Short mmCIF file of C-alpha atoms and ligand atoms in Angstrom, two decimals:
data_model
loop_
_atom_site.label_atom_id
_atom_site.label_comp_id
_atom_site.label_asym_id
_atom_site.label_seq_id
_atom_site.Cartn_x
_atom_site.Cartn_y
_atom_site.Cartn_z
CA MET A 1 -31.49 42.55 -70.81
CA ARG A 2 -29.43 40.11 -72.04
CA PRO A 3 -27.89 41.88 -75.47
CA PHE A 4 -29.56 40.72 -78.80
CA VAL A 5 -30.08 40.87 -82.16
CA TYR A 6 -33.42 41.12 -83.93
CA THR A 7 -34.21 40.93 -87.73
CA ALA A 8 -37.79 41.46 -88.54
CA LEU A 9 -39.24 39.75 -91.82
CA PRO A 10 -41.49 41.73 -93.95
CA ALA A 11 -45.00 40.76 -93.38
CA ARG A 12 -48.43 41.41 -94.77
CA VAL A 13 -51.16 39.72 -93.03
CA VAL A 14 -54.83 39.70 -93.67
CA PHE A 15 -56.79 37.88 -90.90
CA GLY A 16 -60.31 37.36 -90.12
CA PHE A 17 -63.24 35.17 -91.22
CA GLY A 18 -64.36 35.22 -95.02
CA THR A 19 -60.96 36.96 -95.71
CA ILE A 20 -60.94 34.65 -99.08
CA ALA A 21 -62.94 37.26 -100.45
CA GLN A 22 -59.99 39.94 -100.26
CA VAL A 23 -57.86 37.69 -102.48
CA ALA A 24 -58.51 39.53 -105.69
CA ASP A 25 -57.51 43.13 -103.92
CA GLU A 26 -53.90 41.39 -103.03
CA VAL A 27 -53.57 40.20 -106.44
CA ARG A 28 -54.19 43.40 -107.70
CA GLY A 29 -51.98 45.10 -105.04
CA LEU A 30 -48.94 43.21 -105.74
CA GLY A 31 -49.57 44.48 -109.77
CA CYS A 32 -50.41 40.94 -111.00
CA ARG A 33 -52.90 39.75 -113.18
CA ARG A 34 -52.61 35.97 -113.89
CA ALA A 35 -52.25 34.33 -110.82
CA LEU A 36 -51.62 30.14 -110.33
CA VAL A 37 -53.59 28.69 -107.22
CA LEU A 38 -51.86 25.43 -105.87
CA SER A 39 -53.34 23.13 -103.71
CA THR A 40 -53.35 19.10 -102.70
CA SER A 41 -55.59 16.77 -104.85
CA PRO A 42 -57.97 16.80 -102.19
CA GLN A 43 -58.17 20.65 -101.53
CA ARG A 44 -59.27 20.91 -105.72
CA GLY A 45 -62.39 22.03 -104.85
CA GLU A 46 -61.77 24.86 -102.43
CA ALA A 47 -58.70 26.00 -105.33
CA GLU A 48 -61.36 25.78 -107.94
CA ARG A 49 -63.46 28.45 -106.07
CA LEU A 50 -61.22 30.52 -105.61
CA ALA A 51 -60.03 30.61 -109.11
CA ALA A 52 -63.64 30.87 -110.12
CA GLN A 53 -64.08 33.93 -107.53
CA LEU A 54 -61.30 35.70 -108.98
CA GLY A 55 -62.18 34.99 -112.87
CA GLU A 56 -59.43 36.91 -115.26
CA LEU A 57 -57.13 37.22 -112.62
CA ALA A 58 -56.96 33.47 -112.28
CA ALA A 59 -54.51 31.91 -114.62
CA GLY A 60 -55.42 28.11 -113.83
CA VAL A 61 -55.44 25.63 -110.87
CA PHE A 62 -52.31 23.25 -110.22
CA ASP A 63 -53.44 20.75 -107.31
CA GLY A 64 -50.14 18.33 -107.35
CA ALA A 65 -48.84 19.71 -104.12
CA VAL A 66 -47.60 16.55 -101.66
CA MET A 67 -45.88 16.21 -98.86
CA HIS A 68 -42.05 17.10 -99.09
CA THR A 69 -42.08 19.32 -101.86
CA PRO A 70 -40.62 16.88 -104.71
CA VAL A 71 -38.52 18.13 -107.38
CA GLU A 72 -40.51 16.43 -109.83
CA VAL A 73 -43.66 17.87 -108.79
CA THR A 74 -42.27 21.24 -108.58
CA ASN A 75 -40.97 21.05 -112.26
CA GLU A 76 -44.65 19.73 -113.32
CA ALA A 77 -46.17 23.27 -111.65
CA MET A 78 -42.93 25.18 -113.38
CA ARG A 79 -43.99 24.05 -116.79
CA ARG A 80 -47.80 25.10 -115.87
CA VAL A 81 -46.33 28.47 -114.85
CA GLY A 82 -44.62 29.10 -118.00
CA ASP A 83 -47.52 27.47 -120.05
CA LEU A 84 -50.45 29.78 -118.62
CA ASP A 85 -48.16 32.49 -118.56
CA ALA A 86 -48.24 33.07 -114.60
CA ASP A 87 -47.36 36.02 -112.61
CA CYS A 88 -47.87 35.20 -109.08
CA THR A 89 -49.00 32.11 -107.31
CA ILE A 90 -51.77 31.38 -104.34
CA ALA A 91 -51.46 28.56 -102.44
CA LEU A 92 -54.44 27.54 -100.57
CA GLY A 93 -53.77 24.72 -98.05
CA GLY A 94 -50.82 23.45 -95.50
CA GLY A 95 -47.21 23.36 -95.26
CA SER A 96 -47.20 20.82 -98.23
CA THR A 97 -49.01 23.26 -100.79
CA ILE A 98 -47.16 26.61 -99.48
CA GLY A 99 -43.90 24.73 -99.93
CA LEU A 100 -44.45 24.08 -103.46
CA GLY A 101 -45.50 28.11 -103.59
CA LYS A 102 -42.05 28.50 -102.41
CA ALA A 103 -40.06 26.32 -104.53
CA ILE A 104 -41.59 27.80 -107.21
CA ALA A 105 -40.70 31.36 -106.02
CA LEU A 106 -37.26 30.23 -105.51
CA ARG A 107 -36.75 29.18 -109.23
CA THR A 108 -38.74 32.64 -110.47
CA ASP A 109 -38.91 35.06 -108.26
CA LEU A 110 -42.53 35.59 -108.48
CA PRO A 111 -44.64 36.89 -106.12
CA GLN A 112 -46.50 34.54 -103.38
CA ILE A 113 -50.09 34.89 -102.00
CA VAL A 114 -50.43 32.17 -99.35
CA ILE A 115 -53.64 31.10 -97.83
CA PRO A 116 -52.99 28.52 -94.97
CA THR A 117 -55.23 25.81 -93.85
CA THR A 118 -53.25 24.60 -91.32
CA TYR A 119 -51.52 25.33 -88.30
CA ALA A 120 -47.75 24.36 -89.69
CA GLY A 121 -46.38 27.79 -89.84
CA SER A 122 -44.29 27.68 -93.20
CA GLU A 123 -45.85 30.88 -94.72
CA ALA A 124 -43.97 33.04 -92.17
CA THR A 125 -40.69 31.34 -92.44
CA THR A 126 -37.86 31.76 -95.11
CA MET A 127 -36.76 27.76 -94.72
CA LEU A 128 -37.44 25.61 -97.88
CA GLY A 129 -37.31 21.81 -97.56
CA GLU A 130 -37.42 19.60 -100.97
CA THR A 131 -36.58 16.08 -101.61
CA GLU A 132 -34.76 14.75 -104.70
CA GLY A 133 -33.83 11.12 -105.12
CA GLY A 134 -35.50 10.25 -101.94
CA ARG A 135 -32.96 12.98 -99.72
CA LYS A 136 -34.86 15.96 -98.24
CA THR A 137 -32.38 19.11 -98.20
CA THR A 138 -33.43 22.01 -96.49
CA GLN A 139 -32.51 25.54 -96.93
CA ARG A 140 -33.01 29.02 -95.63
CA THR A 141 -33.34 32.19 -98.63
CA SER A 142 -35.62 35.21 -98.30
CA LYS A 143 -36.43 34.28 -101.45
CA VAL A 144 -39.32 31.91 -100.75
CA LEU A 145 -40.77 34.28 -98.32
CA PRO A 146 -44.51 35.09 -99.05
CA GLU A 147 -45.18 38.53 -99.98
CA VAL A 148 -48.90 38.21 -98.37
CA ILE A 149 -50.62 36.10 -95.90
CA VAL A 150 -54.41 35.89 -96.06
CA TYR A 151 -55.71 34.02 -93.30
CA ASP A 152 -59.15 32.61 -93.46
CA VAL A 153 -60.46 31.39 -90.22
CA ASP A 154 -63.48 29.83 -92.28
CA LEU A 155 -60.67 27.40 -94.30
CA THR A 156 -59.99 25.92 -91.14
CA LEU A 157 -62.90 24.59 -90.02
CA THR A 158 -62.86 21.47 -92.08
CA LEU A 159 -59.24 20.65 -90.91
CA PRO A 160 -59.74 17.23 -89.32
CA ARG A 161 -60.18 16.63 -85.72
CA GLY A 162 -56.42 14.79 -85.80
CA LEU A 163 -54.54 17.35 -88.07
CA SER A 164 -55.94 20.08 -86.49
CA ALA A 165 -54.69 18.65 -82.81
CA THR A 166 -51.04 17.78 -84.25
CA SER A 167 -50.55 20.57 -86.60
CA GLY A 168 -51.27 22.46 -83.89
CA VAL A 169 -48.62 21.08 -81.39
CA ASN A 170 -46.32 21.22 -84.40
CA ALA A 171 -47.00 25.05 -84.25
CA ILE A 172 -46.52 25.06 -80.18
CA ALA A 173 -43.09 23.34 -81.05
CA HIS A 174 -42.04 26.61 -82.96
CA ALA A 175 -42.77 28.96 -80.18
CA VAL A 176 -41.38 26.78 -77.63
CA GLU A 177 -37.83 26.43 -79.29
CA ALA A 178 -38.16 30.15 -79.80
CA LEU A 179 -37.96 30.74 -76.23
CA TYR A 180 -34.70 28.93 -75.72
CA VAL A 181 -32.81 29.05 -79.22
CA GLN A 182 -29.33 31.02 -79.17
CA ASP A 183 -30.27 34.14 -81.03
CA ALA A 184 -33.63 34.46 -78.89
CA ASN A 185 -35.07 37.80 -78.57
CA PRO A 186 -37.48 39.67 -76.22
CA VAL A 187 -39.88 40.82 -79.28
CA ILE A 188 -40.02 37.21 -80.42
CA SER A 189 -40.44 35.46 -77.03
CA LEU A 190 -43.19 37.64 -75.94
CA LEU A 191 -44.97 36.38 -79.68
CA ALA A 192 -44.20 33.23 -78.51
CA GLU A 193 -45.66 33.07 -75.44
CA GLU A 194 -48.68 34.77 -76.75
CA GLY A 195 -48.67 32.14 -79.49
CA ILE A 196 -48.58 29.02 -76.69
CA ALA A 197 -51.21 30.47 -74.73
CA ALA A 198 -53.59 30.85 -78.05
CA LEU A 199 -53.26 27.26 -79.14
CA ALA A 200 -53.15 25.40 -75.43
CA ARG A 201 -56.43 27.85 -75.07
CA ALA A 202 -58.06 26.55 -78.51
CA LEU A 203 -57.01 22.95 -79.09
CA PRO A 204 -59.12 21.16 -76.51
CA ARG A 205 -62.18 23.07 -77.93
CA ILE A 206 -61.67 21.85 -81.13
CA ALA A 207 -60.73 18.84 -80.00
CA ARG A 208 -64.31 18.94 -78.70
CA ASP A 209 -66.17 20.44 -81.49
CA PRO A 210 -64.08 21.13 -84.85
CA LEU A 211 -66.68 23.83 -85.72
CA ASP A 212 -66.14 26.24 -82.83
CA ARG A 213 -65.54 29.28 -84.61
CA GLU A 214 -63.82 31.45 -81.96
CA ALA A 215 -61.36 28.64 -80.85
CA ARG A 216 -60.83 28.10 -84.24
CA SER A 217 -59.86 31.96 -84.90
CA ASP A 218 -57.56 32.05 -81.50
CA ALA A 219 -55.68 28.94 -82.78
CA LEU A 220 -54.91 30.36 -86.41
CA TYR A 221 -54.27 33.36 -84.47
CA GLY A 222 -51.23 31.40 -82.60
CA ALA A 223 -50.50 29.73 -85.46
CA TRP A 224 -49.51 32.96 -87.01
CA ALA A 225 -47.22 33.69 -83.83
CA CYS A 226 -46.06 30.77 -83.40
CA GLY A 227 -44.93 30.62 -87.30
CA THR A 228 -43.51 34.01 -86.69
CA CYS A 229 -41.48 32.90 -84.25
CA MET A 230 -39.72 30.06 -86.46
CA GLY A 231 -39.17 32.44 -89.05
CA ALA A 232 -37.45 35.08 -86.59
CA VAL A 233 -35.27 32.71 -84.94
CA GLY A 234 -33.61 29.34 -85.15
CA VAL A 235 -34.66 26.14 -83.74
CA ALA A 236 -33.00 23.63 -81.77
CA LEU A 237 -32.55 20.02 -80.36
CA HIS A 238 -36.56 19.12 -80.94
CA HIS A 239 -36.63 20.00 -84.48
CA LYS A 240 -33.62 18.26 -85.18
CA LEU A 241 -35.06 15.24 -83.70
CA CYS A 242 -38.00 15.53 -85.66
CA HIS A 243 -35.64 15.83 -89.03
CA VAL A 244 -34.05 12.78 -88.44
CA LEU A 245 -37.19 11.18 -87.44
CA GLY A 246 -39.29 12.43 -90.33
CA GLY A 247 -36.44 12.26 -92.88
CA SER A 248 -34.79 8.68 -91.81
CA PHE A 249 -37.77 6.34 -90.85
CA ASP A 250 -40.86 8.61 -93.08
CA LEU A 251 -42.66 9.22 -89.57
CA PRO A 252 -45.58 11.88 -90.16
CA HIS A 253 -44.57 15.41 -89.85
CA ALA A 254 -47.15 16.73 -87.47
CA GLU A 255 -47.58 13.79 -85.23
CA THR A 256 -43.85 13.44 -84.51
CA HIS A 257 -43.82 16.65 -83.23
CA THR A 258 -46.37 16.50 -81.00
CA VAL A 259 -45.00 13.18 -79.75
CA VAL A 260 -41.49 14.37 -79.14
CA LEU A 261 -41.93 17.67 -78.16
CA PRO A 262 -42.49 16.99 -74.06
CA HIS A 263 -39.71 14.86 -74.54
CA ALA A 264 -37.15 17.46 -75.97
CA VAL A 265 -38.50 19.94 -72.98
CA ALA A 266 -37.88 17.78 -70.48
CA TYR A 267 -33.97 17.28 -71.79
CA ASN A 268 -33.88 20.68 -72.26
CA ALA A 269 -35.57 22.06 -69.02
CA PRO A 270 -32.40 21.96 -66.77
CA ALA A 271 -30.41 24.33 -68.85
CA ALA A 272 -33.65 26.90 -69.81
CA PRO A 273 -35.40 27.57 -66.69
CA GLU A 274 -36.65 30.91 -67.57
CA ALA A 275 -38.10 29.57 -70.82
CA MET A 276 -39.58 26.65 -69.16
CA ALA A 277 -41.56 28.65 -66.77
CA ARG A 278 -43.01 31.15 -69.56
CA VAL A 279 -44.04 28.01 -71.37
CA ALA A 280 -45.74 26.54 -68.57
CA ARG A 281 -47.31 30.14 -67.56
CA ALA A 282 -48.58 29.95 -71.22
CA LEU A 283 -49.92 26.38 -70.66
CA GLY A 284 -51.62 27.61 -67.53
CA THR A 285 -49.10 24.53 -65.70
CA ARG A 286 -46.44 24.24 -63.49
CA ASN A 287 -44.24 22.02 -65.45
CA ALA A 288 -43.62 22.75 -69.35
CA ALA A 289 -43.24 18.94 -70.32
CA GLN A 290 -45.59 17.69 -68.90
CA GLY A 291 -48.39 20.37 -69.44
CA LEU A 292 -47.41 19.50 -73.05
CA PHE A 293 -47.44 15.80 -72.69
CA GLU A 294 -50.93 16.42 -70.51
CA LEU A 295 -52.49 18.56 -73.52
CA ALA A 296 -51.41 15.78 -76.15
CA ARG A 297 -53.81 13.13 -74.08
CA GLU A 298 -56.71 15.91 -73.63
CA ILE A 299 -56.82 16.70 -77.09
CA GLY A 300 -56.45 12.80 -78.24
CA ALA A 301 -53.09 13.19 -80.02
CA PRO A 302 -50.71 10.46 -80.16
CA ARG A 303 -48.11 10.32 -77.60
CA SER A 304 -46.01 7.20 -78.60
CA LEU A 305 -43.55 6.78 -81.64
CA ARG A 306 -44.82 3.35 -81.78
CA GLU A 307 -48.23 4.53 -82.46
CA ILE A 308 -46.87 6.52 -85.50
CA GLY A 309 -44.91 4.10 -87.21
CA MET A 310 -41.28 4.16 -85.44
CA PRO A 311 -39.57 0.61 -85.23
CA GLU A 312 -38.26 0.28 -82.04
CA ASP A 313 -34.88 -1.27 -84.02
CA GLY A 314 -34.21 2.31 -85.40
CA LEU A 315 -33.76 4.13 -82.10
CA ASP A 316 -30.14 3.58 -81.72
CA ARG A 317 -30.01 4.97 -85.26
CA ALA A 318 -31.94 7.68 -84.60
CA ALA A 319 -29.94 8.68 -81.65
CA ASP A 320 -26.61 8.40 -83.86
CA LEU A 321 -27.99 10.93 -86.25
CA ALA A 322 -29.36 13.28 -83.61
CA VAL A 323 -26.02 13.38 -82.59
CA ALA A 324 -23.81 13.52 -85.34
CA SER A 325 -24.50 16.95 -86.59
CA PRO A 326 -26.93 18.68 -83.84
CA TYR A 327 -28.18 22.03 -83.77
CA TRP A 328 -27.25 24.76 -81.05
CA ASN A 329 -28.90 23.43 -78.13
CA PRO A 330 -29.03 24.93 -74.74
CA ARG A 331 -28.15 21.54 -73.04
CA PRO A 332 -25.00 19.56 -74.71
CA ILE A 333 -26.72 16.90 -76.85
CA GLU A 334 -25.62 13.84 -75.09
CA ARG A 335 -25.83 10.18 -76.60
CA GLU A 336 -27.14 8.44 -73.93
CA GLY A 337 -29.52 11.31 -72.83
CA ILE A 338 -30.89 11.20 -76.71
CA ARG A 339 -31.03 8.07 -76.57
CA SER A 340 -33.30 7.19 -73.11
CA LEU A 341 -35.41 10.29 -74.57
CA LEU A 342 -36.11 8.59 -77.52
CA GLN A 343 -36.97 5.33 -75.58
CA ALA A 344 -39.37 7.52 -73.50
CA ALA A 345 -40.95 9.03 -76.47
CA PHE A 346 -41.34 5.59 -78.61
CA ASP A 347 -43.05 3.96 -75.26
CA GLY A 348 -45.25 7.37 -74.41
CA ALA A 349 -43.73 7.23 -71.38
CA SER A 350 -44.08 10.38 -69.02
CA PRO A 351 -41.11 12.76 -69.89
CA HIS A 352 -38.30 13.35 -67.53
CA THR A 353 -35.27 14.72 -67.15
CA PRO A 354 -32.17 12.21 -68.31
CA ALA A 355 -29.22 12.35 -66.14
CA LEU A 356 -26.55 14.10 -66.63
CA PRO A 357 -23.46 12.73 -68.49
CA THR A 358 -20.87 10.11 -66.71
CA SER A 359 -17.76 10.96 -68.68
CA PRO A 360 -17.08 14.07 -70.85
CA ALA A 361 -16.58 11.91 -73.74
CA GLU A 362 -20.08 10.98 -74.30
CA THR A 363 -20.73 14.94 -74.76
CA THR A 364 -21.00 16.71 -78.08
CA HIS A 365 -21.21 20.46 -77.57
CA ALA A 366 -23.67 21.64 -80.49
P1 NAD B 401 -50.14 19.43 -95.57
O1 NAD B 401 -50.12 20.39 -96.18
O2 NAD B 401 -49.40 18.09 -95.95
O3 NAD B 401 -51.21 18.81 -95.13
C1 NAD B 401 -51.98 17.58 -94.88
C2 NAD B 401 -53.32 17.09 -95.76
O4 NAD B 401 -54.42 17.93 -95.25
C3 NAD B 401 -53.57 17.39 -96.91
O5 NAD B 401 -53.69 16.64 -97.84
C4 NAD B 401 -54.19 18.75 -97.51
O6 NAD B 401 -55.01 18.96 -98.10
C5 NAD B 401 -55.28 18.51 -96.00
N1 NAD B 401 -55.54 19.61 -95.22
C6 NAD B 401 -54.92 20.88 -95.30
N2 NAD B 401 -55.72 21.59 -94.26
C7 NAD B 401 -56.80 21.06 -94.51
C8 NAD B 401 -58.35 21.69 -94.72
N3 NAD B 401 -58.59 22.82 -93.67
N4 NAD B 401 -59.69 21.05 -94.23
C9 NAD B 401 -59.00 19.65 -94.89
N5 NAD B 401 -58.06 19.48 -94.96
C10 NAD B 401 -57.27 19.67 -95.11
O7 NAD B 401 -49.80 19.11 -93.73
P2 NAD B 401 -49.09 20.71 -92.71
O8 NAD B 401 -48.77 19.46 -91.77
O9 NAD B 401 -49.35 21.63 -92.93
O10 NAD B 401 -47.58 20.44 -93.61
C11 NAD B 401 -46.52 19.61 -93.46
C12 NAD B 401 -45.45 19.73 -94.67
O11 NAD B 401 -44.85 21.06 -94.32
C13 NAD B 401 -44.23 18.94 -93.86
O12 NAD B 401 -43.56 18.65 -95.49
C14 NAD B 401 -43.24 19.93 -93.69
O13 NAD B 401 -41.87 19.75 -93.87
C15 NAD B 401 -43.46 21.57 -93.72
N6 NAD B 401 -43.21 22.52 -93.36
C16 NAD B 401 -42.51 23.55 -93.77
C17 NAD B 401 -42.44 24.28 -92.91
C18 NAD B 401 -41.31 25.53 -93.26
O14 NAD B 401 -41.23 26.37 -92.66
N7 NAD B 401 -40.77 25.41 -94.52
C19 NAD B 401 -42.96 24.52 -91.57
C20 NAD B 401 -43.86 23.73 -91.26
C21 NAD B 401 -44.05 22.37 -92.11
#
């Protein structure tokens, strides 16, 4: 066994069907009496049903959550917190709504209950990305870690086929990178393999029948496992590329993860053979990168950056940005290799391992 350091994050997790009925007890368990329920505007109906169910424990509903946590929206929500004298928040939704709850917690220390309805995994991390003046900045702080996560499988039945597929692969990406990051550790690696396997089993079944409750349950369980991995350890090349593509080219979050993952994995494969073997085993395949590429095909997810809006003339700039301030990565970040990875992802080509650099001057050791 290699030496390791493992820091477990505190978490209370309630998982099951119909668990939304337990939210009132969780509010009381936190010693709170006036919860502000957060949602996006399309999920306002669910948020209002929850508020009605909570009765006096609900102070109100704020349905302004949007992608990338803009500070103007947070400021508006903060005014509602003040006006309603809220003493906790309940974020019902995906990463966008959970991001808003975290942004409020950062400013107020109000306790958070989160009810995730996608597979993005933000509920289990200390990470918060916020946008101001069109610029997104990300920070890690334990102040934003939710106190309670309530997973209610029933709420995920309405997640559309497309988002179910891409959000599921977004979760898988967290676990894949957890297996080869610098601070990988045996506990999280176990969870990573478990999470990838659960999602790889569930996503094809959901693609065939989004109302398959057992598959939905496996997928949400996998999402919890994968999100916990990202919360506990760092991320590497794959997440860096997705941050560049999302941040500088405004590409959609979960779709970008889905397209890039097989290519980032192919790039890293020679430097992380043990991790690759575990990913392949979890997918039930022989080659991790190829297995992820095939999974995307099977679940009808996009496989090219072209089809999700990337301009081809942006590939050079994306490669420059990815190389300029890289995250730690098991394989050195090398400009030509990254450029060819991005081209393959743009074209939707089968993932391949780019050749090693020809001159040391081209290599950036992250
Ligand atoms: P999202 O929260 O933006 O949701 C997308 C849309 O789907 C929204 O309109 C939402 O209302 C709707 N939706 C969500 N669940 C639904 C359901 N069950 N049924 C019907 N509609 C539903 O999407 P996301 O991919 O979950 O989150 C993306 C955002 O989260 C990005 O901004 C990303 O940066 C952030 N994120 C942050 C972390 C972190 O650790 N900080 C981790 C992952 C993602």
